[in-house]
Coordinates of C-alpha atoms and ligand atoms in Angstrom, one line a residue:
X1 CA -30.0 9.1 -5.7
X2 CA -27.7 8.7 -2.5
X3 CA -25.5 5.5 -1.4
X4 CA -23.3 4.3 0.4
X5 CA -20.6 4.1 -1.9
X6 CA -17.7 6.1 -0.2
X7 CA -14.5 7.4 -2.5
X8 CA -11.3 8.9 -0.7
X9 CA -10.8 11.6 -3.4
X10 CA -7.0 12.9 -3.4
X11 CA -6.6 16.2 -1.3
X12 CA -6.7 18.9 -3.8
X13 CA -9.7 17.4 -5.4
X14 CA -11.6 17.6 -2.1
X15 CA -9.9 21.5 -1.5
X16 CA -11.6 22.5 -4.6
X17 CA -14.8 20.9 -4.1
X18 CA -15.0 22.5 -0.9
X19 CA -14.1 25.8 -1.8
X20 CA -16.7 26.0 -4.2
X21 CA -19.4 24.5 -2.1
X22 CA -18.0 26.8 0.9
X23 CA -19.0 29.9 -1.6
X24 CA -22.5 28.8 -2.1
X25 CA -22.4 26.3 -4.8
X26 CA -22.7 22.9 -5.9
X27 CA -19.7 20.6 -7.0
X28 CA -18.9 17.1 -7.7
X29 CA -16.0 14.9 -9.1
X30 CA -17.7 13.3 -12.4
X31 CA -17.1 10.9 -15.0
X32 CA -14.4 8.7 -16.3
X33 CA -12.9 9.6 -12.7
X34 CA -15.6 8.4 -10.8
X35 CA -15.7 5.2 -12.6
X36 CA -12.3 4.6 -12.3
X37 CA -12.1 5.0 -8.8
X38 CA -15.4 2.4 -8.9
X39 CA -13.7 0.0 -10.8
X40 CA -9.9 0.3 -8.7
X41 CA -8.2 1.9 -11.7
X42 CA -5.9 4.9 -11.1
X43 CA -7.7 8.0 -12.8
X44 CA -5.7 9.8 -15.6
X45 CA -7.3 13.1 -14.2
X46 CA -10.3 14.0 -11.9
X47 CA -12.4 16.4 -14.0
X48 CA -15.0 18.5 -11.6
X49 CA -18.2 19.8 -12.4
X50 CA -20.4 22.5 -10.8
X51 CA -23.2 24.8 -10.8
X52 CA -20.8 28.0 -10.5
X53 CA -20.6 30.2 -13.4
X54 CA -17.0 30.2 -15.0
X55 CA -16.4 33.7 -13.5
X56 CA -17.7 32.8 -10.3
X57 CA -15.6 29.4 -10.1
X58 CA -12.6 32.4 -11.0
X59 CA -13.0 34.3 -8.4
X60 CA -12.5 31.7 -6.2
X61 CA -9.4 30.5 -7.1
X62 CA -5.5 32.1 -7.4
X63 CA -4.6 30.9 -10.5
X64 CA -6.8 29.3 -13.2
X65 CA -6.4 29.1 -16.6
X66 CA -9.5 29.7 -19.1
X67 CA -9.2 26.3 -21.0
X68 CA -12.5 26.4 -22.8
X69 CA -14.3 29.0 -21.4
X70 CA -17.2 28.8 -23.8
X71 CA -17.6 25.3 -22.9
X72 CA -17.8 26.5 -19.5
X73 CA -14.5 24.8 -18.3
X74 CA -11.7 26.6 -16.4
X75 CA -8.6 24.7 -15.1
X76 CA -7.5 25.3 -11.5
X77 CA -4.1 25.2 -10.7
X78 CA -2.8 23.9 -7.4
X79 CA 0.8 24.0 -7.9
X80 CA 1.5 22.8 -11.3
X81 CA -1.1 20.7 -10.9
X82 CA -4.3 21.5 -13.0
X83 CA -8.1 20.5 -12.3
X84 CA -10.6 21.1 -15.1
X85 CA -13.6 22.6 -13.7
X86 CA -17.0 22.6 -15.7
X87 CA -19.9 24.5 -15.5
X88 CA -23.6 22.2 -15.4
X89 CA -24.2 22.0 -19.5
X90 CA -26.6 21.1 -21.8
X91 CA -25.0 20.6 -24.7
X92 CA -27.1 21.9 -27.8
X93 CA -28.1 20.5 -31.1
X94 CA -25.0 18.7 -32.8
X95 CA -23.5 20.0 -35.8
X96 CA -22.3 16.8 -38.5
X97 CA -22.4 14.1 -35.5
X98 CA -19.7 17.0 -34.2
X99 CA -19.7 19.7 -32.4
X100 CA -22.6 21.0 -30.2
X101 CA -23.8 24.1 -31.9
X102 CA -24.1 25.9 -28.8
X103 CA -23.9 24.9 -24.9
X104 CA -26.0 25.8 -22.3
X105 CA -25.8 26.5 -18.7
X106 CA -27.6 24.8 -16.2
X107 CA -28.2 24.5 -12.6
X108 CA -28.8 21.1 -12.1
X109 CA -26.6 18.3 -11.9
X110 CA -28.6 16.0 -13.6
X111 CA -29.1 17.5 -16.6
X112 CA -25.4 17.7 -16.8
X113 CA -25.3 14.0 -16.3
X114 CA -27.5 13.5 -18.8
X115 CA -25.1 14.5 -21.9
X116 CA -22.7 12.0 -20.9
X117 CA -22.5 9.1 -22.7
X118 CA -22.4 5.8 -21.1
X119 CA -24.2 5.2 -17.5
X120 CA -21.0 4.4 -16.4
X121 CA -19.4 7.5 -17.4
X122 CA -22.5 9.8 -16.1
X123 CA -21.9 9.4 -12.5
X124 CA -20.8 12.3 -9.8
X125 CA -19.5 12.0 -6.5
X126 CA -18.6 14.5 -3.4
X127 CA -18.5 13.6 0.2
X128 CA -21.3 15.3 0.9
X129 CA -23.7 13.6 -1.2
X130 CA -22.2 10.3 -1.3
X131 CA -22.3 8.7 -5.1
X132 CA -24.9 10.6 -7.5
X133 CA -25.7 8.0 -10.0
X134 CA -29.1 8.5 -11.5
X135 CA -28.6 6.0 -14.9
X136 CA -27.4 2.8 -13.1
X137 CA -24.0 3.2 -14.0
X138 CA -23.0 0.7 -10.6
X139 CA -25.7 -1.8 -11.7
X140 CA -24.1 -1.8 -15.4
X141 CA -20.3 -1.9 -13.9
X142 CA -22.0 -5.2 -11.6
X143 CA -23.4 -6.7 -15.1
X144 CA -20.1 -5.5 -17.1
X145 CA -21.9 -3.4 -19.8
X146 CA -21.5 -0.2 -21.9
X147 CA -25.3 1.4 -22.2
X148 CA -25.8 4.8 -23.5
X149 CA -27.3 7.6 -21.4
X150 CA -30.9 7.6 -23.3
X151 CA -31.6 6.9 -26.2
X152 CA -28.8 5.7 -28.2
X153 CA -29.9 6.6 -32.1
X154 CA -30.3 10.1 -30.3
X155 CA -26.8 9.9 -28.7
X156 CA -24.6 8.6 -31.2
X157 CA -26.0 11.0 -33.6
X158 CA -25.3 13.7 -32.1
X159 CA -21.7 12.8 -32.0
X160 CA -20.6 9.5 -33.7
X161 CA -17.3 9.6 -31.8
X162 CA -19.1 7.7 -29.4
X163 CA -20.0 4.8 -31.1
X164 CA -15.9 4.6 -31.0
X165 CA -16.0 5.3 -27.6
X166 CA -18.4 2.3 -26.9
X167 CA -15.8 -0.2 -28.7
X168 CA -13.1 1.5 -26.8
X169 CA -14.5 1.1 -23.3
X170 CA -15.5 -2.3 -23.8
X171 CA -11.9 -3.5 -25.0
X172 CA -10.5 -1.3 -22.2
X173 CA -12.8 -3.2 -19.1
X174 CA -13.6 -6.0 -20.9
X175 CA -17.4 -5.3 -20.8
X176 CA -20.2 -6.1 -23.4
X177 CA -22.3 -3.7 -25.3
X178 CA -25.9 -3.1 -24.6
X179 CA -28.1 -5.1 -27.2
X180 CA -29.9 -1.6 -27.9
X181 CA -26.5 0.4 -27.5
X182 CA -25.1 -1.8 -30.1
X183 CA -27.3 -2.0 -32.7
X184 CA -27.1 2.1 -32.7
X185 CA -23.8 2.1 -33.2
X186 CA -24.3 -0.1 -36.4
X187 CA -27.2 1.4 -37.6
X188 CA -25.3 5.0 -37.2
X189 CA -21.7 3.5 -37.7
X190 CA -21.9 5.5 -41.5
X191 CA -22.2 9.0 -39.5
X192 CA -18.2 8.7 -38.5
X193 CA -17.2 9.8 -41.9
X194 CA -17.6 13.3 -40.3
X195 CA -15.3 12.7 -37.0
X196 CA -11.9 13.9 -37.9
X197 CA -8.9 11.4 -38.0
X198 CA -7.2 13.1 -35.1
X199 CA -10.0 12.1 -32.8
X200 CA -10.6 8.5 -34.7
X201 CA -6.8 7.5 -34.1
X202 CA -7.0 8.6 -30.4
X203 CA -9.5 6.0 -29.8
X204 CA -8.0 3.3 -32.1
X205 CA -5.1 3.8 -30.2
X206 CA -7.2 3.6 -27.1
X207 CA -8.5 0.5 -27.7
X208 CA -5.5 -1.3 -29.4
X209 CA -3.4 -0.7 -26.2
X210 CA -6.2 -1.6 -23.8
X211 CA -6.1 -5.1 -22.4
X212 CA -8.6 -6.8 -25.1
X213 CA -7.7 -5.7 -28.9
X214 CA -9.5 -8.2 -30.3
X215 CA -12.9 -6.2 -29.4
X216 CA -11.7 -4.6 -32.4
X217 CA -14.0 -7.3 -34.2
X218 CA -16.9 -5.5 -32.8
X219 CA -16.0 -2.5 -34.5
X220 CA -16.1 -5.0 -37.6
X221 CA -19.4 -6.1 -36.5
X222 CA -21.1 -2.9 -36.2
X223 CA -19.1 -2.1 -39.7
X224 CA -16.7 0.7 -38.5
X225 CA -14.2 -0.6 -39.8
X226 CA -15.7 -0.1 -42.6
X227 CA -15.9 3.6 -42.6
X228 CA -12.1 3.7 -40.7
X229 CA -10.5 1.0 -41.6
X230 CA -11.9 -1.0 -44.8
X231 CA -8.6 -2.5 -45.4
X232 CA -9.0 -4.7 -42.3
X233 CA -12.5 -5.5 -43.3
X234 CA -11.0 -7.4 -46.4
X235 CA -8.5 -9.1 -43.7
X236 CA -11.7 -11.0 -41.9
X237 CA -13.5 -11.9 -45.3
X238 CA -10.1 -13.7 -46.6
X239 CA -9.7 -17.1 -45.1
X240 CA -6.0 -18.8 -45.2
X241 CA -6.1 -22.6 -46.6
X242 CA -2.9 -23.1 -45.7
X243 CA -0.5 -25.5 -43.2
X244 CA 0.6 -22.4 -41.7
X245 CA -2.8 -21.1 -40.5
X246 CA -6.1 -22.1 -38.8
X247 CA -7.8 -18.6 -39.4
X248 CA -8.7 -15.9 -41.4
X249 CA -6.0 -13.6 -41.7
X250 CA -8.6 -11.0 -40.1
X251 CA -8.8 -13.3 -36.9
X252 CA -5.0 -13.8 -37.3
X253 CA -3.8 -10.3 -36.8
X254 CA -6.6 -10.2 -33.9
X255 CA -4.9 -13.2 -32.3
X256 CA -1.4 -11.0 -32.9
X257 CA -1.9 -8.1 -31.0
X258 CA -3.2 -10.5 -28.3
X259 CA -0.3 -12.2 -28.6
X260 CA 2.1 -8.5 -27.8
X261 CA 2.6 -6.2 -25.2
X262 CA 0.4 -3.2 -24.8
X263 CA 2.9 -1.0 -27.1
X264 CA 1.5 1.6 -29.5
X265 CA 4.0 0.9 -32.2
X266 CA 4.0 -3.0 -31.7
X267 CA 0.2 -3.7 -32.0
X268 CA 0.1 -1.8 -34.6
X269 CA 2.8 -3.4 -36.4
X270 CA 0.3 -6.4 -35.3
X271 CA -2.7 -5.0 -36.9
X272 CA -1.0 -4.0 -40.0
X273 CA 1.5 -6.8 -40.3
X274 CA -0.9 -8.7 -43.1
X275 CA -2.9 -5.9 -44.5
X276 CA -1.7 -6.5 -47.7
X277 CA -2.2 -10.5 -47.6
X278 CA -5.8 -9.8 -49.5
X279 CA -4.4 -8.3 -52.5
X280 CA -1.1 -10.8 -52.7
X281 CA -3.3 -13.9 -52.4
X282 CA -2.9 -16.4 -54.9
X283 CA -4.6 -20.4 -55.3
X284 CA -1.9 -23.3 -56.5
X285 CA -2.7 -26.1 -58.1
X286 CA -3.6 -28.0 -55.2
X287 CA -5.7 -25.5 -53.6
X288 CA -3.0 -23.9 -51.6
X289 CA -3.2 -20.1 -50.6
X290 CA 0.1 -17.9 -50.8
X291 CA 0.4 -14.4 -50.3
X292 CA 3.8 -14.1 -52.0
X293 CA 5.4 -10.6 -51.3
X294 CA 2.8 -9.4 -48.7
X295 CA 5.3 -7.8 -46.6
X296 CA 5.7 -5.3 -49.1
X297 CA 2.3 -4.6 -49.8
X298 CA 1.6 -4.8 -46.3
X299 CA 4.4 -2.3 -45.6
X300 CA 3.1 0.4 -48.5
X301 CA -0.8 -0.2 -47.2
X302 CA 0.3 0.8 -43.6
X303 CA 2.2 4.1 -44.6
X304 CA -0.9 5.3 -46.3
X305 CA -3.2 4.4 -44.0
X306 CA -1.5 5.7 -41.5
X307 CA -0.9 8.8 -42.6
X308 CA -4.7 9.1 -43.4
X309 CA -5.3 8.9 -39.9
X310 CA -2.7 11.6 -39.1
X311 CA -0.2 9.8 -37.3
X312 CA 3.0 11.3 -36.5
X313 CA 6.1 10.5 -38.4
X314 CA 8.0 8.9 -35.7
X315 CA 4.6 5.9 -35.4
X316 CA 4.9 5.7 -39.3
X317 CA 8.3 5.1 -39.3
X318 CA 8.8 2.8 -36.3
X319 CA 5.6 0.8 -37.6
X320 CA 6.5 0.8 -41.4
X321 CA 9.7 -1.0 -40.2
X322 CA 8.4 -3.7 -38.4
X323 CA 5.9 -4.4 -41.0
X324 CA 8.4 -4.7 -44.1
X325 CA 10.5 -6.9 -41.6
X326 CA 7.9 -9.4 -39.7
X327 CA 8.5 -12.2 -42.3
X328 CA 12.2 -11.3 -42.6
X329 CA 13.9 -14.8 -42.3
X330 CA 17.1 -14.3 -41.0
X331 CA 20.3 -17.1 -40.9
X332 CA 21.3 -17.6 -37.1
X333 CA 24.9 -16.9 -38.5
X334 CA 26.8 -13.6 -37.2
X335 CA 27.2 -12.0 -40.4
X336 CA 23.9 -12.5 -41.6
X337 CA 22.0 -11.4 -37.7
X338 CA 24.7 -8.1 -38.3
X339 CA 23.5 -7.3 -41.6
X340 CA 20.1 -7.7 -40.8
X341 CA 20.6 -5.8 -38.1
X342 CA 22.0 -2.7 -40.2
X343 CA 19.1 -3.2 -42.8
X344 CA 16.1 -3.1 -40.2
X345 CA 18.1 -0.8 -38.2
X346 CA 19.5 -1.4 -34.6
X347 CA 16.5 0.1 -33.0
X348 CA 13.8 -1.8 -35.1
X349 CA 15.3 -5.3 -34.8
X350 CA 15.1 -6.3 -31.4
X351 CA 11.1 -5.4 -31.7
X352 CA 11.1 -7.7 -34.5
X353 CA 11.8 -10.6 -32.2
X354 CA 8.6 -9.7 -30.4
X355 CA 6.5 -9.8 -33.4
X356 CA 8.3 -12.7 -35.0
X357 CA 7.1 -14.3 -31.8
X358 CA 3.5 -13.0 -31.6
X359 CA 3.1 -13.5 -35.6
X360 CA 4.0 -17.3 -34.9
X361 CA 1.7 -18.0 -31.7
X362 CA -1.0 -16.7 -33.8
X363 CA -0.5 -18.8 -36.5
X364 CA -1.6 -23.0 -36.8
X365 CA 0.9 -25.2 -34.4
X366 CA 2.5 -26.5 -37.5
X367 CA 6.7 -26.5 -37.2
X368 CA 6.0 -24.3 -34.0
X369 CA 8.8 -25.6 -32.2
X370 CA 11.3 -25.5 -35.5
X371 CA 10.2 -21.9 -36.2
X372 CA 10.5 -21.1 -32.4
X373 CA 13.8 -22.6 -32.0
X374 CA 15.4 -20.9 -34.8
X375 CA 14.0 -17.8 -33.5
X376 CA 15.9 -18.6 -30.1
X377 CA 19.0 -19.2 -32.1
X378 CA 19.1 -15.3 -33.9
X379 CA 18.3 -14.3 -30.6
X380 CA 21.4 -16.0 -29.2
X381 CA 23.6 -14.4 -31.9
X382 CA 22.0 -11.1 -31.4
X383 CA 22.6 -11.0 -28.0
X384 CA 26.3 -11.8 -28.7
X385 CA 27.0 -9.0 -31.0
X386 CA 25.6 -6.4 -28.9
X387 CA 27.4 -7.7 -26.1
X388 CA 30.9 -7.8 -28.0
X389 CA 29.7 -4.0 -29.0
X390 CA 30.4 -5.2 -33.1
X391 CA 29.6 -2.7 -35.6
X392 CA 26.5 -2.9 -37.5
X393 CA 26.0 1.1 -38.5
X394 CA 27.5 3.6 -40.2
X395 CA 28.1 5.6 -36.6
X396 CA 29.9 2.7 -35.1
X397 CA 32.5 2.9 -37.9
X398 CA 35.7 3.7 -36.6
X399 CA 36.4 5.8 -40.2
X400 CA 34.4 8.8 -41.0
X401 CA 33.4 10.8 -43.8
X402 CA 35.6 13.6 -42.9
X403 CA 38.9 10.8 -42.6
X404 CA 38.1 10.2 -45.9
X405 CA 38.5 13.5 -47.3
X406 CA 41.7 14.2 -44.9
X407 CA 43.2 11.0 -45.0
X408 CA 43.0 9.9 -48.7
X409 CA 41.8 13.0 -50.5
X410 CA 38.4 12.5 -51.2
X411 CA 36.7 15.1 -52.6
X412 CA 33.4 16.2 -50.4
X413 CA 30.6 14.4 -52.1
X414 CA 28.1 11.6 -52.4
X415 CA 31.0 10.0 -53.3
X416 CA 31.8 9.4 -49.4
X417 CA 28.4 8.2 -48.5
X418 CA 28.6 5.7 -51.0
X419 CA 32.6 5.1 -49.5
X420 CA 31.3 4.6 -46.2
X421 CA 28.5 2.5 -47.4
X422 CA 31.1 0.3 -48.7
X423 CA 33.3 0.3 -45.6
X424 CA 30.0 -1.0 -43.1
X425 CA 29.9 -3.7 -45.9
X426 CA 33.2 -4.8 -45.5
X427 CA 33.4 -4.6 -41.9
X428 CA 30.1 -6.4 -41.5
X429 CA 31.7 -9.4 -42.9
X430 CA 34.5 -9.4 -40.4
X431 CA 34.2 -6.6 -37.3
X432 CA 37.6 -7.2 -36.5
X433 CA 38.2 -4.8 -40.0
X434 CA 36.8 -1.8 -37.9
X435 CA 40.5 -0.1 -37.4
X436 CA 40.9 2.7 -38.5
X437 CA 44.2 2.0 -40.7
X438 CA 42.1 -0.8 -42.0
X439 CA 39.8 1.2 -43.2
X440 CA 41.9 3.9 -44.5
X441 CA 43.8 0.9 -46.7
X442 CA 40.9 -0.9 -47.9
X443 CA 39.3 2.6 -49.0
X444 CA 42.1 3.5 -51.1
X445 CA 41.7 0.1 -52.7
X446 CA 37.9 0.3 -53.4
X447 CA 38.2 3.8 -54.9
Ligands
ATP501 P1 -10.3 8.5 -20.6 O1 -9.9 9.6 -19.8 O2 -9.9 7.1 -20.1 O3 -10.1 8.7 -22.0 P2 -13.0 9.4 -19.9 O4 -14.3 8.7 -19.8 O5 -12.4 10.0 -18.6 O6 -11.9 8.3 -20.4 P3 -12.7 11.9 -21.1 O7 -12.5 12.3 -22.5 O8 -11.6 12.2 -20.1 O9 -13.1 10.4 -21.1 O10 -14.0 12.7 -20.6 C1 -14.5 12.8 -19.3 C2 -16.0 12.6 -19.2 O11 -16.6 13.5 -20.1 C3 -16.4 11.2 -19.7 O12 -16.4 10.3 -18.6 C4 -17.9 11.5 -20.1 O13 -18.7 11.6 -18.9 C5 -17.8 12.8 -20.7 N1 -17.5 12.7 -22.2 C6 -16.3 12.7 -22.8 N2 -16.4 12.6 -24.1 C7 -17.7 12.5 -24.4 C8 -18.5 12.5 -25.6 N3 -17.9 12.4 -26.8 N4 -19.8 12.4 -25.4 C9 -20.4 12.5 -24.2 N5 -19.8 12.6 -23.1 C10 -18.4 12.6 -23.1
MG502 MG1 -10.6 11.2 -18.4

């Protein structure tokens, strides 16, 4: 149970550790901490667990806040600073692969680290004790593997978040899946129809911004996709017989979010950006594949899917965008860059060049250098109308609704949008129109 493995734990850690163990009991810095610190990563937080009673740990501390005190975890707060501190549990029976139906105390560690999930996960350290780790969580980090604590059928059904989880860990260090561990999470893969969508997306996420979002093909393999995300499933069983393409559209998009920085709204822009390409596909007469108006489709697909799995309005919006826009083509001439511009709006469009770019080194090497060269050009012209600070939205107009009313007697109404509308149009063409007595003249002629 001991080594040698020595891990310099930040200060307060080690003042709370000590405190507790000073009073009598047992505690440990566990989990996803512990394995981060392994593996050279920074820990998001340092979670503690112990064989003190929630009260107990309470008493010991000034200021604590009772986080889930029926779980058995209290956070302690040094400064503003807060360290969740857990009670030894056996977690009970699990309701609908959800929640345990009850939890139970325990004294010993062990059986604490037993209702972890992965090996590497179920380790404990304090200085004291050197590393606690029981399941060969350092010999899987050495072979680069995700293997369930016990029996997986048990442990993914009694909470199929896990099977998530697995995928998840394995795009985040790069690791392979157990053969056993795996073929649990296929076998049980139907049970995540009961995990709610606010816990589903938080791992999606997870793994979609973790240095390998391609593993998301395992969650294909083990078919959970097909409970979370059965519009991608279609994307890996649709091959593209086209110049433009040397894979499915599936491995396409996996290939695109590859291809992008680790951004939540850009790869998922990447992962949505052909979701409609099943549906749109068509066969020519000489066996050609076209997926005319996918960008639509693609765009309508992603708003509904994304709401399904309860993302936030700002995501849905900012990904919807770049979606409807990927394929935009766009003239390198100012006038058409500034009314693109205005259409995708002026903080969607310089994103677009990013997926524009990761669409195309995903796609065959056919006209690669055309396509990226005339990329390069609306770049140029982009980077020359921001610089010259032209107009491209209805704030930077130099004529506002109110001007209109004052100036030329408007009467409040849509009547003005529909003005100003007009007015962006105009000066769009030409920014050297955005004067105000421009504006003011030309308005009097369009009303
Ligand atoms: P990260 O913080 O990067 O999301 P983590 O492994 O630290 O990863 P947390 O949700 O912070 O995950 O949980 C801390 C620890 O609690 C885990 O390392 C694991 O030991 C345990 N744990 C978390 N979720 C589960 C679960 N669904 N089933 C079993 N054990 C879990
Ligand atoms: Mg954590």
């Amino acid at each position: 149970m001991q080594s040698t493995v020595m891990i310099q734990l930040p200060e307060r850690v080690k003042f709370i550790i000590d405190t507790i163990m000073k009073a009598g009991y047992e505690a440990y810095a566990v989990g996803g901490c512990i394995r981060d610190m392994i593996l050279g990563r920074t820990p998001d937080d340092w979670d503690i667990t112990t064989s003190a009673q929630p009260e107990q740990v309470k008493a010991l501390f000034g200021r604590t806040i009772d986080t889930g005190i029926q779980h058995g975890t209290v956070t302690v707060m040094l400064d503003k600073e807060g360290f969740e501190v857990t009670t030894y549990r056996i977690d009970g029976e699990y309701e609908d692969s959800r929640h345990p139906k009850e939890v139970t105390f325990t004294s010993n560690l062990v059986e604490d680290l037993k209702r972890r999930d992965f090996t590497i996960n179920a380790m404990a350290y304090n200085d004291e004790a050197g590393l606690v780790d029981v399941f060969e969580g350092m010999k899987d980090i050495e072979r680069k593997v995700i293997r369930c604590v016990g029996d997986p059928l048990q442990r993914f059904g009694e909470d199929a978040l896990r099977i998530m989880r697995a995928v998840r860990f394995s795009a985040q260090l790069g690791y392979e899946i157990e053969t056993k561990t795996l073929e649990a999470m296929r076998e049980l893969s139907p049970n995540l129809v009961f995990v709610s969508a606010e816990r589903i997306q938080t791992e999606l996420v997870k793994l979609l911004v973790s240095p390998h979002p391609e593993k998301l093909r395992v969650a294909y393999e083990t078919e959970i996709t097909k409970v979370i995300l059965p519009e991608f499933d279609a994307c890996m069983e649709t091959q593209q017989n086209n110049p433009h393409h040397c894979y499915s559209v599936g491995e396409h998009t996996l290939k695109a979010m590859q291809e992008i920085r680790k951004d939540k709204a850009l790869r998922l822009a990447m992962l949505f950006h052909d979701i409609g390409k099943p549906q749109t596909l068509t066969v020519d007469t000489e066996g050609i594949v076209h997926f005319h108006g996918h960008p639509a489709v693609s765009e309508k697909m992603t708003r509904e899917i994304l709401k399904r799995l309860k993302f936030d309005n700002n995501t849905i919006y900012m990904v919807t965008s770049l979606v409807r826009y990927h394929d935009y083509d766009v003239e390198p001439e100012p006038k058409c860059v500034r009314r693109a511009i205005m259409k995708a709006g002026e903080d969607i469009f310089p994103l677009l060049f990013e997926v524009k770019q990761a669409d195309m080194r995903a796609q065959s090497g056919y006209m690669r250098k055309e396509k990226e060269e005339r990329l390069a050009s609306v770049r140029r012209v982009y980077e020359e109308i921001i610089a010259q600070g032209q107009c491209v939205s209805l704030k930077m107009l130099t004529l506002t609704g109110k001007d209109l009313i004052k100036e030329i007697g408007m009467p409040p109404g849509p009547e003005i949008g529909d003005m100003l509308k007009r007015l962006l149009d105009f000066v769009i063409e030409d920014p050297s129109r955005n004067e105000r007595e421009i504006l003011l003249k030309a308005a009097k002629e369009f009303q």
